[in-house]
XYZ file of C-alpha atoms in Angstrom:
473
model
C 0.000 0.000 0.000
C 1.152 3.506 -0.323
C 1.973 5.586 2.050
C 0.503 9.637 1.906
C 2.449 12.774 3.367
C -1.030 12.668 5.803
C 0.061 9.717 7.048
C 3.334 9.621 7.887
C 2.745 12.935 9.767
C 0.016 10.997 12.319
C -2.110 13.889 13.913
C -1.095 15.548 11.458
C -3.215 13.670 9.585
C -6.351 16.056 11.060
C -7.496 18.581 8.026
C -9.587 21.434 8.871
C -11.507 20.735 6.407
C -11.755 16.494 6.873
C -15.774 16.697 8.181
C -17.845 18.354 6.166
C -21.078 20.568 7.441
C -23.633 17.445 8.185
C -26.081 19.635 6.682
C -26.385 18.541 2.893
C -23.499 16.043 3.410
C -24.552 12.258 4.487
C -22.154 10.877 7.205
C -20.813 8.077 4.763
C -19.434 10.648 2.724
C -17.739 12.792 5.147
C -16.447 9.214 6.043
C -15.305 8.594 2.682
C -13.750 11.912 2.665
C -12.209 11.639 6.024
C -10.570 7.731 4.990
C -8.757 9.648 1.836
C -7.704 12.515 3.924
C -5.727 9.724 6.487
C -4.267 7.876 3.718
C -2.381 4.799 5.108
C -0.863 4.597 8.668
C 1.236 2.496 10.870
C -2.360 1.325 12.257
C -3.476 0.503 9.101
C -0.136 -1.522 8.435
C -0.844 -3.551 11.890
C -4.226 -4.469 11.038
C -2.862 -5.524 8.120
C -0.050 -7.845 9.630
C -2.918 -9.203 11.934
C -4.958 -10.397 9.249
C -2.049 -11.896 7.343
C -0.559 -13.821 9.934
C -4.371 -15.512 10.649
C -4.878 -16.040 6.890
C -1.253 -17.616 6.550
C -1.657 -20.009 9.324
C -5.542 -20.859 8.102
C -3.573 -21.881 4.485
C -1.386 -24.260 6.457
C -3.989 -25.420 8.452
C -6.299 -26.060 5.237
C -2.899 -27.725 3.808
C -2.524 -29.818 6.880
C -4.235 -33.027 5.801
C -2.502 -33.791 2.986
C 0.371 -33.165 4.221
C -0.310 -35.837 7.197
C -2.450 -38.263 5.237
C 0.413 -41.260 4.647
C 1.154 -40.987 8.306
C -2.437 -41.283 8.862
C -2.834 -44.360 6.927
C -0.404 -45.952 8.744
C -0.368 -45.143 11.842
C -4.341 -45.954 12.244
C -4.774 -47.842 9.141
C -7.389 -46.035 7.468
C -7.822 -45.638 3.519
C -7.467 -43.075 0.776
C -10.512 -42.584 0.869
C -11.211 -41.975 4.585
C -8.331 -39.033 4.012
C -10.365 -37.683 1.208
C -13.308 -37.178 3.770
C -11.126 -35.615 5.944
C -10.770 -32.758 3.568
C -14.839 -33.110 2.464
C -15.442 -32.047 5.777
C -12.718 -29.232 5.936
C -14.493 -27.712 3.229
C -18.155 -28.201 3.612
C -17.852 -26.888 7.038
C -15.884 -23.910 5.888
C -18.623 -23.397 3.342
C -21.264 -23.134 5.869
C -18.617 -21.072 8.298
C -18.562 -18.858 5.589
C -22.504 -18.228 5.570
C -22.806 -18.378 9.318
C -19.716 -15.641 9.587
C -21.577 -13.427 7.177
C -25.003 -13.558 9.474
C -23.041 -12.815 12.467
C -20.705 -9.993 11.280
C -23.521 -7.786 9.147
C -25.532 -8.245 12.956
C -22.860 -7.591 15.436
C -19.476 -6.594 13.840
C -16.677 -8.000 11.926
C -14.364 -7.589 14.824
C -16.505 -10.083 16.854
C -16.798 -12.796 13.943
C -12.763 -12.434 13.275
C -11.771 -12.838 17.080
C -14.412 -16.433 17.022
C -13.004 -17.334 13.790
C -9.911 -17.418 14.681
C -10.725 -18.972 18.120
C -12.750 -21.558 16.207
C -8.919 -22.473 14.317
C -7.164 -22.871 17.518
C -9.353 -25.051 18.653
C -10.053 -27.312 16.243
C -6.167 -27.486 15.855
C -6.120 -28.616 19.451
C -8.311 -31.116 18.977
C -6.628 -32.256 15.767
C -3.174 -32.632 17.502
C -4.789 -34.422 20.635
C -7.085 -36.975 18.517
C -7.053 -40.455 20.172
C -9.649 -41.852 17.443
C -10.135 -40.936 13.683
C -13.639 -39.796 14.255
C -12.002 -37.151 16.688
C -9.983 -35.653 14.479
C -12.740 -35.852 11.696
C -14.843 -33.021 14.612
C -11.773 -31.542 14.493
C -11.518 -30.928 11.210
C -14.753 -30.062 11.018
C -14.220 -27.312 13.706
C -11.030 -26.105 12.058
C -13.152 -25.785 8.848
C -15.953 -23.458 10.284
C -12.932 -21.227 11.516
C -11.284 -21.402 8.022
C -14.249 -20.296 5.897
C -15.116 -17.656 7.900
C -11.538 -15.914 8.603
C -11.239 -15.354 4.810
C -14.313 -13.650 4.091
C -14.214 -11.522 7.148
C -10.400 -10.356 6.408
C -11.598 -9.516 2.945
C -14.907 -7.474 4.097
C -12.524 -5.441 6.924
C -9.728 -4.749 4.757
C -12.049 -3.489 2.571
C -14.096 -1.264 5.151
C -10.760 -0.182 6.717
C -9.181 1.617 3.471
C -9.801 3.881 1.093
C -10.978 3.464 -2.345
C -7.586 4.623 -3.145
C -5.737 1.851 -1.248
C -8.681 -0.542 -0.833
C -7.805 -3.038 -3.941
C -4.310 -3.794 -2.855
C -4.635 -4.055 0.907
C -7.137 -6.459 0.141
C -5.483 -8.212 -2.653
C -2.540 -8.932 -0.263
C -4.416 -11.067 1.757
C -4.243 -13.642 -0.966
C -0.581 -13.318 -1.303
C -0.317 -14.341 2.120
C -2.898 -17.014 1.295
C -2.794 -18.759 -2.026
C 0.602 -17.203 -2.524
C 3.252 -17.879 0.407
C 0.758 -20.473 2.373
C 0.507 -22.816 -0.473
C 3.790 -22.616 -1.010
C 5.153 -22.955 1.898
C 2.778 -25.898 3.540
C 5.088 -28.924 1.594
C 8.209 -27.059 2.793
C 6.455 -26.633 6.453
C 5.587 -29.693 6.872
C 8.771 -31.297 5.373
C 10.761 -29.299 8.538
C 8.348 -30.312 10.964
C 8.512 -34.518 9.980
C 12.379 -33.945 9.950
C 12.423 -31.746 13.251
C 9.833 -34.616 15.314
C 10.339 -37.958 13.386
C 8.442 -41.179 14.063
C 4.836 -42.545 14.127
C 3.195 -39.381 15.761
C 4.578 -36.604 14.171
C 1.529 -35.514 12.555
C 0.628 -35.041 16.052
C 3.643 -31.798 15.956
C 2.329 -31.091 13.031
C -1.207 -29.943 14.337
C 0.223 -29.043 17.217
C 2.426 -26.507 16.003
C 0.089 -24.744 14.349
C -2.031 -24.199 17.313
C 0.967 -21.931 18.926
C 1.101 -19.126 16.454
C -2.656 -18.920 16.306
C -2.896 -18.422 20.310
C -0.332 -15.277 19.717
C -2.464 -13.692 16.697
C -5.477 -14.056 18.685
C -3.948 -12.253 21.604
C -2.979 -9.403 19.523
C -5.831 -9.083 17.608
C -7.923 -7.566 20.362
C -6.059 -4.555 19.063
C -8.099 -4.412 16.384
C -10.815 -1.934 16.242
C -13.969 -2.791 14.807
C -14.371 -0.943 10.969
C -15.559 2.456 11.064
C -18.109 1.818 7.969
C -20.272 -0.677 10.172
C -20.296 1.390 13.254
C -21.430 4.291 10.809
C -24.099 1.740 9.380
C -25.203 0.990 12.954
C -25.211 5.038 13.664
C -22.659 4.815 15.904
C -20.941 8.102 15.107
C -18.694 8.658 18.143
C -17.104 5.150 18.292
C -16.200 5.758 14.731
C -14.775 9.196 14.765
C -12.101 6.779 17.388
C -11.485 4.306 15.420
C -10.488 7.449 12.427
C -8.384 8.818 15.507
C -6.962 5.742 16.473
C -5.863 5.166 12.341
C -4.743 8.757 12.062
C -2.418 8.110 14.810
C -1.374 5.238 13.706
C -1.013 4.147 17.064
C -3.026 1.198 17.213
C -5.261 -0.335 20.436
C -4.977 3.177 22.027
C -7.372 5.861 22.651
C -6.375 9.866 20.890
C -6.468 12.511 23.454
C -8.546 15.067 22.001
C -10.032 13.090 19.366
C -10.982 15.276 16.215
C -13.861 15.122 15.023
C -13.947 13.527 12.115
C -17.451 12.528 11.460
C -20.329 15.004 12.264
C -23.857 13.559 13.312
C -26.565 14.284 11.540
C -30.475 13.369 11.344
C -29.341 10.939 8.985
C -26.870 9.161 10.912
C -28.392 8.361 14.258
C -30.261 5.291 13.393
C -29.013 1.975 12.115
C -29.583 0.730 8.867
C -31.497 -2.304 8.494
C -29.693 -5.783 8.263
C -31.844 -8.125 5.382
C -29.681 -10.743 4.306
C -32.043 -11.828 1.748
C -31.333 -8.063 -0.523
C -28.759 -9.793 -1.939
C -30.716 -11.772 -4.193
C -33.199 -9.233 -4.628
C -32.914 -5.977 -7.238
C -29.710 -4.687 -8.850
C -27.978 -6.891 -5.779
C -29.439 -10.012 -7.170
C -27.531 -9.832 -10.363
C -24.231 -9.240 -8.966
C -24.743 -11.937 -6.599
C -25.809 -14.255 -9.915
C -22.693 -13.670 -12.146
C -20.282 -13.291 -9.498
C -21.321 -16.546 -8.193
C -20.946 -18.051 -11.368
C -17.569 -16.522 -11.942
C -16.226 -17.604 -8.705
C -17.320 -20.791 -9.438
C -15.924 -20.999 -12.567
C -12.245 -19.947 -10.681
C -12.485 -21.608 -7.462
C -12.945 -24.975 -9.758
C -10.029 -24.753 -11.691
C -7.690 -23.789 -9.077
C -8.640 -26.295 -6.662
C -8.499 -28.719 -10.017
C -4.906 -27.711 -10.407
C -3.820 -27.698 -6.856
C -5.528 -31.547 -6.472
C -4.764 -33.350 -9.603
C -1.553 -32.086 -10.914
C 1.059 -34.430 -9.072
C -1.272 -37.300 -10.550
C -1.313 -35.323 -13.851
C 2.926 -35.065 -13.742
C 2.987 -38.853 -12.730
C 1.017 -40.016 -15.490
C 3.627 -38.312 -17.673
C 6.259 -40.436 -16.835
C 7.399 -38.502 -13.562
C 8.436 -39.929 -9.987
C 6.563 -38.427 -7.300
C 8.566 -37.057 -5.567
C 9.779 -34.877 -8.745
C 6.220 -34.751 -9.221
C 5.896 -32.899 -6.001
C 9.111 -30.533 -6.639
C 7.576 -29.592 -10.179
C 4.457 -28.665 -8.461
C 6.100 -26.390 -5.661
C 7.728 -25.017 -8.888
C 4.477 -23.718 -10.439
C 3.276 -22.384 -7.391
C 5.985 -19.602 -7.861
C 2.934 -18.895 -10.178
C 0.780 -18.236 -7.731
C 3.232 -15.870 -5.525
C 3.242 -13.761 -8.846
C -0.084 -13.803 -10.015
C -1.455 -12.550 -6.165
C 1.153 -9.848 -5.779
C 0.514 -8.846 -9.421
C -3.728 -8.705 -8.582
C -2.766 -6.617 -5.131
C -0.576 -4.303 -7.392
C -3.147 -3.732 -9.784
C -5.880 -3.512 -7.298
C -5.565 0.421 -7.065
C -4.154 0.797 -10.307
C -6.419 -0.898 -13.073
C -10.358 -0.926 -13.097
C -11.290 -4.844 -12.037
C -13.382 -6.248 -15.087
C -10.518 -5.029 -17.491
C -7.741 -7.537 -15.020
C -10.894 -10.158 -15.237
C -10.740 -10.252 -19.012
C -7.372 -9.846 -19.920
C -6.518 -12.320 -17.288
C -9.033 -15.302 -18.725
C -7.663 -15.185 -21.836
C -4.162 -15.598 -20.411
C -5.705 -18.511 -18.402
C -7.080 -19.915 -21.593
C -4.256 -19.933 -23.492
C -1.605 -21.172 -20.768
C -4.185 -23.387 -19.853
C -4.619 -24.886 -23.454
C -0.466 -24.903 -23.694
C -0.128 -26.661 -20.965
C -3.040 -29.724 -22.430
C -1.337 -29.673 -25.544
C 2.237 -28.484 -25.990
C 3.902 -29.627 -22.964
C 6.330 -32.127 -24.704
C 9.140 -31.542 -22.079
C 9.838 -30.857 -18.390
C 11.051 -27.134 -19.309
C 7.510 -26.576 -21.298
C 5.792 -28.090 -17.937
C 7.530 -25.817 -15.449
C 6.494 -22.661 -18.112
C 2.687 -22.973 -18.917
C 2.052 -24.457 -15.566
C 3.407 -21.524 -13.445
C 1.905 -19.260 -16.446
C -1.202 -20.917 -15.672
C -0.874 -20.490 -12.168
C -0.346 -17.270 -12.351
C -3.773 -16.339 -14.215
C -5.547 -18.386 -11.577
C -4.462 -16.090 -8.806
C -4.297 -13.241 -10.359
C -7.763 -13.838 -11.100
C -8.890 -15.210 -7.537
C -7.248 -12.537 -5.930
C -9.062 -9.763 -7.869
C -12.168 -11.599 -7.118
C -11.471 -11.551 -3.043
C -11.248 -7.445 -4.197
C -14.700 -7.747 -5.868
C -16.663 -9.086 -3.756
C -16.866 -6.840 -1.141
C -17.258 -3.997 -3.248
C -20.359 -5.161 -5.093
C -22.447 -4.342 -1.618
C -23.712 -2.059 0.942
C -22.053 -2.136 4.362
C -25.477 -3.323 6.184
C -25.033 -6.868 4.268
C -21.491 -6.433 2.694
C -19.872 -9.608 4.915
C -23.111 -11.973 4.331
C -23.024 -11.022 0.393
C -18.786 -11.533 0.044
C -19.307 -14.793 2.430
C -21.848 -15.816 0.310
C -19.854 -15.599 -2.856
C -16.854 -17.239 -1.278
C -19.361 -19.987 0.196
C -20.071 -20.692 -3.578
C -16.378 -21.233 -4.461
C -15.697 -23.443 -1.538
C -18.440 -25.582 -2.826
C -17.436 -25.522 -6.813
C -13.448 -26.353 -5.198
C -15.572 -29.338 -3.550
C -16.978 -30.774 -6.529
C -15.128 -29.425 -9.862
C -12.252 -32.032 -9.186
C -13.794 -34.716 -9.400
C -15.882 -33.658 -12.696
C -12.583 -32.957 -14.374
C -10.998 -36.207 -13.164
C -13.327 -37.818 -15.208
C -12.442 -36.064 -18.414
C -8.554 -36.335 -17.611
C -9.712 -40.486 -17.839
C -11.662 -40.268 -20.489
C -10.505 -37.267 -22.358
C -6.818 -36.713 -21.106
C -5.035 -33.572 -20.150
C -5.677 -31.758 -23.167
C -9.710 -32.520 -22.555
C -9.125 -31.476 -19.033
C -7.511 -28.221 -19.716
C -10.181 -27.610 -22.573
C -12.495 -27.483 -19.521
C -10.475 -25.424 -17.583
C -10.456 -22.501 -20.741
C -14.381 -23.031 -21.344
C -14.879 -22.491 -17.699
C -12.489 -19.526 -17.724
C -14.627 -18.262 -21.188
C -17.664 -18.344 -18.848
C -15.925 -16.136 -16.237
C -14.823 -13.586 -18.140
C -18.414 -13.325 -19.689
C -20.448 -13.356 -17.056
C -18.758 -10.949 -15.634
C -19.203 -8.296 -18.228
C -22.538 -8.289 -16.505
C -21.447 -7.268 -13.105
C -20.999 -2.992 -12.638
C -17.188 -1.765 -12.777
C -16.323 -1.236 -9.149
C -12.624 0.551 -9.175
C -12.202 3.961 -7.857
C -15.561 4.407 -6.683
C -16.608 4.839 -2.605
C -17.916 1.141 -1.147
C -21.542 2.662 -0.268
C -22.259 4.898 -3.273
């Protein structure tokens, strides 16, 4: 994110001019006005750092069961199978975490939902790492999986409500640089260090166990975080946000300004709260950006998580070990580092539906490389990071969408929502395109992954162009 002159001068941060009159002038636009005026602060870099460290730690936690699954099999002697369902219930329960997280956070705050969320993780970690019995761990996946869903969507909707339009697209976008980017990444390499560091029968045991640690420190610091000064505005609670705009001007996070300017003025209009119906998402102009950006995340979600699940079978099929299998595949996810810190750097630079299309038709056409010219380990390596690169690119930008599409009263229902939709089509997709890689091979499977990403970029020339422009106008 950038940094303004406002903002590296703290109170100096306080124009004269930051609140207009409140007569004329709603309150959400002497917010808006006041949120450009502060810029980007050291608060706004610790909320950041807050979020990221969660998010990273939910990646290696949704990594987790792969990574432990041959241990699994052998040290309680279940199947391939039985790990599959391990990860079905990962996911279905972060689906419905997802929804749930939404409900809570448009009701009661997005503070509250991220400090349970989190919570949830730690917990279900816990209980992951302790596990005498498989069906023990299977609640504890489950648990972990409510907390998972609902961290992401939450970061995304307070990142969003935190910033700027200005600075809004890349503080956002960098949560998936923490996530897709550096946390798939580094999971193999993670775990790796962690059977190497605490060998033997158990160690998938450390494994879960470790990751509970790091959590119990974010949570701790994350009480620091202030709840985002759009819903208390929403809720017409003026004076708790004209703090929080203190407390970011300062950039002195988790304490109070002396003399707190005021930023925000209250008017008629701003003393009572605005309605919470979930159900406006699907109704009006909402509906329709609800409709083809649930298609289009659909359409994304199920070719990533298609990538991400099938490739090592895809490279051993090819003549590969697996082992290199596995080092190829941590290869092309330097695809993925790129293609989230390239969304997060256009994310306040380039208007979203132009990165949507350009970056389809790059997935298309690495995509359809990939199926059909790959005649060598070099041409592998190439379209596959290329390919890579065009999924998160194009995943990121969509985390950047969402929450833009809505008004603050159901913003975190109508982004979880969204998100809910691409949990489900990562559920399902793989196993539709495993049956065209047996019947059809990798060149049919890849000619589904470019129709699907044909579908994205259409549908989404439905959806309203979202850059630049304040979240609630």
């Amino acid at each position: 994110m950038h940094t303004t002159s406002q903002a590296l001068r703290g109170d100096a941060a306080r124009p004269d001019a930051a609140a207009p009159s409140a007569g004329g002038v709603t309150v959400q636009h002497q917010l808006e006005h006041s949120l450009e005026t502060i810029g980007v602060t050291n608060s706004h870099r610790k909320v950041l750092a807050l979020i990221l460290l969660g998010v990273l730690f939910d990646v290696l936690e949704q990594n987790a069961v792969g990574l432990v699954g041959p241990l699994l099999q052998e040290y309680w002697g279940i199947s391939t199978r039985d790990v599959g369902f391990l990860n079905t219930l990962t996911f279905a329960a972060a689906a419905l975490g997802r929804l749930l997280s939404g409900y809570i956070a448009d009701h009661y705050g997005r503070r509250v939902m991220l400090t349970i969320n989190l919570g949830l993780f730690t917990l279900g970690a816990l209980i992951c790492a302790l596990a005498p019995s498989y069906w023990v761990l299977g609640l504890g996946r489950v648990i972990v999986g409510f907390g998972l869903g609902g961290e992401i969507s939450i970061a995304v909707t307070m990142l969003a409500e935190f910033c700027s339009s200005r600075f809004r697209g890349t503080a956002v976008g960098t949560i998936n640089v923490a996530g897709g980017g550096l946390g798939n990444m580094l999971a193999p390499a993670f775990g790796l260090l962690v059977f190497t560091l605490f060998p033997g029968p158990e160690s998938w045991r450390w494994l879960f166990g470790l990751l509970v640690m790091p959590a119990f420190m974010v949570l701790f610091y994350r009480r620091y975080i202030p709840e985002t000064p759009r819903f208390l505005v929403s809720q017409g609670r003026i004076e708790e946000a004209n703090k929080v705009l203190n407390i970011l001007a300062s950039g002195k996070l988790g304490r109070n300004v002396a003399n707190p300017y005021p930023y925000l003025q209250s008017g008629p209009q701003a003393r009572k709260a605005e309605r919470v119906r979930l159900g406006e998402i699907f109704q009006g102009s909402l509906a329709l950006r609800t409709l083809v950006t649930g298609i289009a995340v659909c359409m994304t979600y199920g070719a990533q998580l298609t990538v991400l699940t099938l490739m090592p079978t895809l490279l051993v099929e090819q003549g590969h070990s697996l082992v290199k299998s596995y080092t190829f595949t941590i290869l092309m996810q330097s695809g993925s580092l790129l293609g989230a810190l390239t969304a997060s750097y256009l994310g306040s630079r380039m208007p979203r539906k132009r990165v949507f299309t350009v970056g389809a038709l790059m997935a298309c056409a690495s995509g359809l490389a990939f199926g059909f010219l790959s005649h060598n380990i070099a041409l592998v390596l190439l379209f596959g990071a290329a390919f890579q690169f065009c999924v998160l690119l194009l995943n990121t930008t969509i985390w950047i969408f969402a929450p833009e599409l809505y008004p603050t009263r159901v913003r975190a229902f109508g982004t979880a929502f969204i998100l809910a939709l691409g949990t489900l089509a990562g559920a399902f997709v793989p196993t539709l395109s495993g049956w065209v890689l047996e019947v059809y091979g990798v060149g049919g499977m890849f000619t589904l992954m470019a129709g699907m990403y044909v579908t994205f970029a259409a549908v989404l020339q439905l959806a309203p162009e979202t850059f630049g422009r304040p979240l609630d106008t």
